[in-house]
Coordinates of C-alpha atoms in Angstrom, one line a residue:
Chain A
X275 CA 59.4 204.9 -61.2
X276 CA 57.3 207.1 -58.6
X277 CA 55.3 208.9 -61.0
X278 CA 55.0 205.9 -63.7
X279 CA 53.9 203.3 -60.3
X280 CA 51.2 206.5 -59.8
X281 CA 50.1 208.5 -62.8
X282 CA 51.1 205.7 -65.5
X283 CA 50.7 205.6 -68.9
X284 CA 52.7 208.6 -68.8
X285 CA 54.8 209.9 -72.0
X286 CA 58.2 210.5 -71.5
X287 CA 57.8 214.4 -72.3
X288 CA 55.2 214.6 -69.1
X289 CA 57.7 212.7 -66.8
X290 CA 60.3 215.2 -68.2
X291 CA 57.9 218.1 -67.2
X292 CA 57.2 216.6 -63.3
X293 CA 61.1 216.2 -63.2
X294 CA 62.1 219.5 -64.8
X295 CA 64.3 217.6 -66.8
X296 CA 64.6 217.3 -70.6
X297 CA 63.4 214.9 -72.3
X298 CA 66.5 214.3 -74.2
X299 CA 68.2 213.7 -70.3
X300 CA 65.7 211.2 -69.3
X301 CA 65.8 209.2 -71.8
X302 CA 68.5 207.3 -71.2
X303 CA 67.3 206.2 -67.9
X304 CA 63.9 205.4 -69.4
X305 CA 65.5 203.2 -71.9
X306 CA 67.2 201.6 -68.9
X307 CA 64.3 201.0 -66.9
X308 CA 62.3 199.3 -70.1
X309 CA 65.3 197.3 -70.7
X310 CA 65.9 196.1 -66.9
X311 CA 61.8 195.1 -67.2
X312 CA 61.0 197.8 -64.4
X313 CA 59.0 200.0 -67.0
X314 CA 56.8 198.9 -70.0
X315 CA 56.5 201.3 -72.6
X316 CA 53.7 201.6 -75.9
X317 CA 53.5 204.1 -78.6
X318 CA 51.1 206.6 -78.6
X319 CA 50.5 205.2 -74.7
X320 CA 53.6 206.1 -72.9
X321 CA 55.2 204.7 -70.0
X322 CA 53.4 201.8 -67.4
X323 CA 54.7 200.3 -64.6
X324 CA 55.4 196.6 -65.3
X325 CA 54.9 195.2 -62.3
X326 CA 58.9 193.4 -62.7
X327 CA 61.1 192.8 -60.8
X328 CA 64.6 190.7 -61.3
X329 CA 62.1 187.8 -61.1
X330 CA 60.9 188.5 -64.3
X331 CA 64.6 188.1 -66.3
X332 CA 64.8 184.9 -64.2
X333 CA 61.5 183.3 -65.7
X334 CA 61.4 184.7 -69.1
X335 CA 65.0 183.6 -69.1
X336 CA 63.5 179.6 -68.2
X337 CA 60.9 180.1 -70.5
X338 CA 63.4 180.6 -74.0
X339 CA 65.4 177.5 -72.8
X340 CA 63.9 174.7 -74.7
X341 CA 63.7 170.7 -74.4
X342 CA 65.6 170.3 -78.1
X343 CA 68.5 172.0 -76.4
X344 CA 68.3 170.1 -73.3
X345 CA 67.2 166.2 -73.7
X346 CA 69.3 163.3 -73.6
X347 CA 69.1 160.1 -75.4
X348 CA 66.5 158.0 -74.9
X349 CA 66.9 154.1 -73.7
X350 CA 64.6 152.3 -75.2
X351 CA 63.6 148.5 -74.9
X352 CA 61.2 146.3 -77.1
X353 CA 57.9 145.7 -75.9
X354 CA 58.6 141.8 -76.4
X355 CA 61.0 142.4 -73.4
X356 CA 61.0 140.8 -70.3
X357 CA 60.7 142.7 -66.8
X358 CA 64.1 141.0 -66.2
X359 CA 65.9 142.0 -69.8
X360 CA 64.5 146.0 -68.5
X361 CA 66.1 145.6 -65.2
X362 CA 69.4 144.6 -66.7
X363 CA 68.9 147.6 -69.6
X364 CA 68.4 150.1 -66.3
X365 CA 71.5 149.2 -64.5
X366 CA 73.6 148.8 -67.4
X367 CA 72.4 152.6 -68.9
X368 CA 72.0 154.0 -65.0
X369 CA 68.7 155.5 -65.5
X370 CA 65.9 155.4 -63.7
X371 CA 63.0 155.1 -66.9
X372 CA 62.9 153.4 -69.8
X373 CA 60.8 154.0 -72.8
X374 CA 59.4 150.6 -74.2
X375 CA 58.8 150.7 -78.5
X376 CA 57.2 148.1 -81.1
X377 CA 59.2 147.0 -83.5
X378 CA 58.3 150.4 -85.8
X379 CA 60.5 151.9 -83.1
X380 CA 57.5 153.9 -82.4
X381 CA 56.6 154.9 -78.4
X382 CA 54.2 152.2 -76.7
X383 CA 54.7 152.5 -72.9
X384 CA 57.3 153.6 -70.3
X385 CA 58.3 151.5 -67.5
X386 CA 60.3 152.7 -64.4
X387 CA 62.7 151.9 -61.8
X388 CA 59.6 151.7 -59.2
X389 CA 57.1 149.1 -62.0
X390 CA 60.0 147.1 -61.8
X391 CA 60.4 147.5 -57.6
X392 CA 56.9 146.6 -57.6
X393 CA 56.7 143.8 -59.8
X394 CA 60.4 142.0 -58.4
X395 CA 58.8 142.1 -54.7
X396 CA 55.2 140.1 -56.3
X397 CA 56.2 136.7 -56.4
X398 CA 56.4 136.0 -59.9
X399 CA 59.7 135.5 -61.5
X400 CA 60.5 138.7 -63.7
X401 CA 61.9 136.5 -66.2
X402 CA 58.7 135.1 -67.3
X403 CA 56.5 138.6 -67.5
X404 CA 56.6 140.3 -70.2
X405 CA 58.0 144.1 -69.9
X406 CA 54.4 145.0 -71.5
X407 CA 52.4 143.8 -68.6
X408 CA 54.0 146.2 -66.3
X409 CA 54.9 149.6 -68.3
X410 CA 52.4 152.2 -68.2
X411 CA 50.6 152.4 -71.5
X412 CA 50.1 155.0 -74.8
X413 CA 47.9 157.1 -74.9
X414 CA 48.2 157.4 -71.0
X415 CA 51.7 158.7 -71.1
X416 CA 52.8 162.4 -70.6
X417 CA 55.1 163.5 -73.5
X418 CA 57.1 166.8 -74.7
X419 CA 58.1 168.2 -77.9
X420 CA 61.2 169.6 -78.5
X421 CA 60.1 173.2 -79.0
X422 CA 58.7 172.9 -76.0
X423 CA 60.3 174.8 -73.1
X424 CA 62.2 173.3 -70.1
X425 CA 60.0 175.4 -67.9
X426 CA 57.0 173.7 -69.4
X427 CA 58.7 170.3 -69.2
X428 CA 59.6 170.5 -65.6
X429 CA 55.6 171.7 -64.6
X430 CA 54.9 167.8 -66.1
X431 CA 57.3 166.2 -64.3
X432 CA 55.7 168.1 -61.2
X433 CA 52.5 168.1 -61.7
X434 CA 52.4 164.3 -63.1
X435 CA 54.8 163.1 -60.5
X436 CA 56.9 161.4 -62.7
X437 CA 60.4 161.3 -63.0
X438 CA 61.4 161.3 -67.1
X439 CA 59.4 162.5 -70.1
X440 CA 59.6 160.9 -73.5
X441 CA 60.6 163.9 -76.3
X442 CA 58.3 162.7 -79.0
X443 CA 57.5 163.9 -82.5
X444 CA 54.3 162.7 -84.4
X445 CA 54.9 159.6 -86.8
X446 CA 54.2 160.5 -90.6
X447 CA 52.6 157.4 -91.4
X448 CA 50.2 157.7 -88.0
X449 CA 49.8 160.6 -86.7
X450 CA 48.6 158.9 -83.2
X451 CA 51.7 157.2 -83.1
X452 CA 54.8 158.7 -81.9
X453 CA 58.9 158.6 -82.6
X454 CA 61.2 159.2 -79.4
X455 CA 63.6 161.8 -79.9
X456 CA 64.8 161.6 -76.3
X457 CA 64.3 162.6 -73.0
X458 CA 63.7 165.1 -70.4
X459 CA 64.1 163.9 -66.4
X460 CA 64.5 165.6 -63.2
X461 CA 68.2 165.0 -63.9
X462 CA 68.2 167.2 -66.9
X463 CA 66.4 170.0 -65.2
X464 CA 68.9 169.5 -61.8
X465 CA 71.2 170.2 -64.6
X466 CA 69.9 173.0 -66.1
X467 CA 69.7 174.7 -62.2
X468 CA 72.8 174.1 -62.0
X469 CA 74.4 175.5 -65.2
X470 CA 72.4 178.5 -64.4
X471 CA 73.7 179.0 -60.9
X472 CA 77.0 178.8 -62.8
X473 CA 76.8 181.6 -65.5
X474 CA 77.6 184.6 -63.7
X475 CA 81.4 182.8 -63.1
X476 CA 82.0 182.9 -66.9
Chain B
X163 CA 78.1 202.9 -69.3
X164 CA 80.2 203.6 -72.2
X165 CA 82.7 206.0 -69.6
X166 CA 82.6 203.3 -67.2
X167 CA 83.6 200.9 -69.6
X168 CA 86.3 202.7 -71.4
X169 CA 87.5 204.5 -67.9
X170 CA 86.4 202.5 -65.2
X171 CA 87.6 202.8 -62.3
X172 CA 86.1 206.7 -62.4
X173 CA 84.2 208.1 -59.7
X174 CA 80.3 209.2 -60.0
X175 CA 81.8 213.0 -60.0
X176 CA 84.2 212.4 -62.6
X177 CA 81.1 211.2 -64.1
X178 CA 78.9 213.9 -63.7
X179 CA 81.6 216.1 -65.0
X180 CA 81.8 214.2 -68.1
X181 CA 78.4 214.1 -68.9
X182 CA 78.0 217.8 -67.8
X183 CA 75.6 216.9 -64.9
X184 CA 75.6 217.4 -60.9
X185 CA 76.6 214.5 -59.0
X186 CA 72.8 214.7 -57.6
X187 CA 71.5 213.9 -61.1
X188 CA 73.1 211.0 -61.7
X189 CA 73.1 209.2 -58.7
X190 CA 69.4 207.6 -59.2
X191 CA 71.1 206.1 -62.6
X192 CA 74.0 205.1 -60.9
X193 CA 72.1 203.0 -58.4
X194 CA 69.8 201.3 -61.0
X195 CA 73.1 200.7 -62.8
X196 CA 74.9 199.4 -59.8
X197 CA 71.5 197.2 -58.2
X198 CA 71.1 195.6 -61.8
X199 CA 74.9 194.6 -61.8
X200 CA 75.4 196.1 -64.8
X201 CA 78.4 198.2 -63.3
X202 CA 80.0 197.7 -59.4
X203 CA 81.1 200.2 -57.0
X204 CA 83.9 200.5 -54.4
X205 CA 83.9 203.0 -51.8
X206 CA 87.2 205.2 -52.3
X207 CA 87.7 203.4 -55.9
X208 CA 84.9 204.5 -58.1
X209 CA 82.4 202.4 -60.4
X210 CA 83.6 200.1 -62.6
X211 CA 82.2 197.8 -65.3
X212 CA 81.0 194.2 -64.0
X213 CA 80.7 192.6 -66.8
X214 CA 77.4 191.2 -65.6
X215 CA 74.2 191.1 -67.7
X216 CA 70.8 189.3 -67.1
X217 CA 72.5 185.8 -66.6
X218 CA 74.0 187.6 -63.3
X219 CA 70.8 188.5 -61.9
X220 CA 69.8 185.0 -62.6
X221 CA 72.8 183.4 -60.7
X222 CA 72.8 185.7 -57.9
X223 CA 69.2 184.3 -57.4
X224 CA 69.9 180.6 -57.7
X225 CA 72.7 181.6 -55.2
X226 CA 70.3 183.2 -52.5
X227 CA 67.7 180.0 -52.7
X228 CA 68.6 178.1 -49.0
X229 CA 68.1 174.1 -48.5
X230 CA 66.6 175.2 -45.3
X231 CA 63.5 177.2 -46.9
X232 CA 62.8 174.1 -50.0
X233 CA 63.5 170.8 -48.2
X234 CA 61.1 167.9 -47.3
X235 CA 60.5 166.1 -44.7
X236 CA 63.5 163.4 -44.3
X237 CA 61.9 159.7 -44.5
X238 CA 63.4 157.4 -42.3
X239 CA 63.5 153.4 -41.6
X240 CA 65.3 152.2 -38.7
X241 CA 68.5 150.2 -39.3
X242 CA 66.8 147.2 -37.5
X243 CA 64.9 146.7 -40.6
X244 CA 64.2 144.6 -43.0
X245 CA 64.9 145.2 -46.8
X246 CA 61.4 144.1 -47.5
X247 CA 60.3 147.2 -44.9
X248 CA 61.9 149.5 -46.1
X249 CA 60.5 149.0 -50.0
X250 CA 57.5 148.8 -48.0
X251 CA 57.8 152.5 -46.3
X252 CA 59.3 153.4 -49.9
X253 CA 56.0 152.6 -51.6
X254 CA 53.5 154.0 -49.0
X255 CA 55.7 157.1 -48.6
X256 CA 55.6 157.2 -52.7
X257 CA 60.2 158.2 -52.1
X258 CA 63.0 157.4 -54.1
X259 CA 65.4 157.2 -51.3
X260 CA 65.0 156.6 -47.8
X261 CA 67.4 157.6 -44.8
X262 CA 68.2 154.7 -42.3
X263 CA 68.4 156.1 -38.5
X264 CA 70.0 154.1 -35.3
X265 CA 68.0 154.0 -32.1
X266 CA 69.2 157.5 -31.6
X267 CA 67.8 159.2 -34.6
X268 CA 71.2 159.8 -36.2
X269 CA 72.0 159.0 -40.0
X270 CA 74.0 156.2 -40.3
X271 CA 72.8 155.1 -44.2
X272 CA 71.1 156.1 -47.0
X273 CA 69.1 153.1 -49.2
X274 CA 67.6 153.9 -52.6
X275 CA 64.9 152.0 -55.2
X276 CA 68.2 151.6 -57.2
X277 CA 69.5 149.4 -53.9
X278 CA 66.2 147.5 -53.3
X279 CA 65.6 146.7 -56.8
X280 CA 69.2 145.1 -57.2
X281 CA 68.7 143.7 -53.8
X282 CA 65.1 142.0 -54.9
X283 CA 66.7 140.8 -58.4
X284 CA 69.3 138.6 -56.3
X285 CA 68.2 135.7 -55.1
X286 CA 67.6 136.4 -51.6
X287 CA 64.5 137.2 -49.8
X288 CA 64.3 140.8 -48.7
X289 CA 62.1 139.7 -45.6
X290 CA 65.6 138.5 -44.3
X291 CA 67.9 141.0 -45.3
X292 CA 68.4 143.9 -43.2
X293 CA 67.9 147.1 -44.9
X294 CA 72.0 147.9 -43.1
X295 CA 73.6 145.5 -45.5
X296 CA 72.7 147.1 -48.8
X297 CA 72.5 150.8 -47.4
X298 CA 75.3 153.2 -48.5
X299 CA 77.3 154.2 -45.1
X300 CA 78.2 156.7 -42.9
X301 CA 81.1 158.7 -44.1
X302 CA 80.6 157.3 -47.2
X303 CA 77.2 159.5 -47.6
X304 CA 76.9 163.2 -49.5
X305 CA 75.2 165.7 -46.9
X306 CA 74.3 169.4 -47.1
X307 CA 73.8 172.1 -44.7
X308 CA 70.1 173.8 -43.9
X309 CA 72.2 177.2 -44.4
X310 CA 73.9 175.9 -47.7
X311 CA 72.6 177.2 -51.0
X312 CA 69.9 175.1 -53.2
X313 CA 72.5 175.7 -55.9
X314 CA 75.6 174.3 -53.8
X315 CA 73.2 171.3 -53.3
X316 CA 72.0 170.7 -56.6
X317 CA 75.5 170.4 -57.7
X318 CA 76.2 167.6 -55.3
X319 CA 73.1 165.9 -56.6
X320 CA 74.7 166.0 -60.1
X321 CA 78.6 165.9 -59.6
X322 CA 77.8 162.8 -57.3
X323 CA 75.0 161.4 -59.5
X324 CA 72.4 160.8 -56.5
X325 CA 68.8 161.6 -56.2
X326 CA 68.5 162.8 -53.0
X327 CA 70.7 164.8 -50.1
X328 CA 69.7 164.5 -45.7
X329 CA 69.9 167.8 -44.9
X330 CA 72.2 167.5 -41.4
X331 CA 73.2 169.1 -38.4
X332 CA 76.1 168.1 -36.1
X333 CA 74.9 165.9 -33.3
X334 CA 75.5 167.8 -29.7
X335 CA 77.0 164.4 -28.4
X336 CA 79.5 163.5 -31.0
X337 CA 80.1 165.9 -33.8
X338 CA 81.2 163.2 -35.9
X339 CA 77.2 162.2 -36.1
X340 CA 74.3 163.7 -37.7
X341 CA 70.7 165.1 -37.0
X342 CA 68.8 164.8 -39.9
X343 CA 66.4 167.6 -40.8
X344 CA 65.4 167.2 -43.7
X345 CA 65.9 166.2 -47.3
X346 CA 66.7 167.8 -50.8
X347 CA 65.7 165.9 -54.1
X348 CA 66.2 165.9 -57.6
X349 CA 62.2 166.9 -57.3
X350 CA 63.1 169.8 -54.8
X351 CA 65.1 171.5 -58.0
X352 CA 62.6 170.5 -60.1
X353 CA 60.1 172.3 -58.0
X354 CA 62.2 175.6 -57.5
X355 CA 63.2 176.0 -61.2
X356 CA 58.8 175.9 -62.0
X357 CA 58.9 178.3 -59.0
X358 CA 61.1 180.6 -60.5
X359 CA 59.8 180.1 -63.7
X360 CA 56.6 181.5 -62.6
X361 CA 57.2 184.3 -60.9
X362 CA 56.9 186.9 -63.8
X363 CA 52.7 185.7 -64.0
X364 CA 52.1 186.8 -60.0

């Protein structure tokens, strides 16, 4: 590791040579070190120093888990919807977003637990405004794709400081226009933590 | 790794013997072997096969990640108020849950956007509701530790289907009371998995 971190690219024969070694008894541990991520190695080039550590099996490891593997169901309501009929629909499903959808099914807003806070404390009577008033609207709304990874999924939820993300695919007839395929919220990615925390019991 | 496998328990001389090497040579190996957790070692026993591959390293990780180094600042109402304050406080602090405090500054409930938006649906004015009757109670409230794992609270937040954890410590009146420190949310995970996610770009 020494003389890579130092001299590197190095080939394996001249790290055999420094070592006194063979090259044929150093090349296990070379394949070892490339494997673990510690070492990079290139044809013709040799041996680098790859600037790894564990961290990097961690976060390549988050970066092949994908949002296909990971969403849940989306719960959806119509856009002709009141505020009060998506209040009911969040307590009865226990979630905390809900995607709103014309009558094509396809994605026209998303309205959450806090629009609907926000609206019930105004002084108008939920009942009487229409879902569509309150939701935040296409095109301003953060999506993923399911071949997407759940790293990259997360970063939105972060970065946009919001709580779910609608799993969308483009519609055929529109491509504008957008089909749910499910969801992604800070739930899902809690979950994922957790099942990762849990692997090494298997 | 093969002779540990096959062998294991065997000792790094037995080893070395094996492979017709000193003991010398193959102790680097050994401890690249032994800190990747590909194999384990007991003094007196000898190496043996762990089992382990990347998914280890990754757990171990989760594992190490403390509440005390990731939570947030805990955001409190006093029990004396209103429910109409405290969606107020939840708003301007832009939370999901808030923790209610006696005159002491111990947790004695915690009150979510799920609980004020039920709350504001009812029929009652949340000017004249005090924030104590809708507020999950003491014992009846999921804690963690500063010194407990982000993994060991991440699970809570799943297994007990909450978004957010006070972070406590024992009162040094009454023992049977908490100190809040802190808090842990479904956003704190959210946050630490991007973390770890980007630590192979540094």
């Amino acid at each position: 590791m020494q003389i890579v971190k130092e001299e590197g690219p190095i080939t394996g024969e001249q790290i055999a040579e420094r070592l006194h070694l063979t090259r044929a008894t150093l090349r296990p541990d070379l394949s070892i070190l490339t494997m673990s991520g510690y070492l990079d190695a290139r044809p013709r080039v040799g041996y680098f120093y790859a600037g790894k550590k564990a961290n990097s099996v961690i976060s390549e490891r988050l970066h092949k888990l994908l949002v296909n593997d990971y969403k849940a169901l989306p719960i959806v309501v119509q856009e002709s919807a009141s505020a009060y009929d998506a209040t009911v629909t969040l307590f009865l499903e226990d979630v905390g977003t809900l995607f709103v959808v014309n009558q094509k099914g396809l994605l026209v807003g998303v309205v959450s637990r806090k629009d609907l806070l926000r609206a019930a404390i105004g002084n108008k009577a939920l009942e009487e405004m229409p879902v569509s008033i309150i939701m935040s609207r296409m095109p301003n709304i953060i999506t993923c794709l399911p071949g997407e990874s759940l790293y990259s999924a997360a970063k939105k939820l972060i970065d946009f400081q919001i709580d779910s993300l609608p799993v969308v695919r483009e519609s055929e007839q529109d491509p504008r226009q957008f089909e749910l395929l499910g969801r992604i919220t800070k739930t899902t990615i809690a979950k994922a933590f957790v099942e990762l925390g849990e692997e090494s019991e298997v």
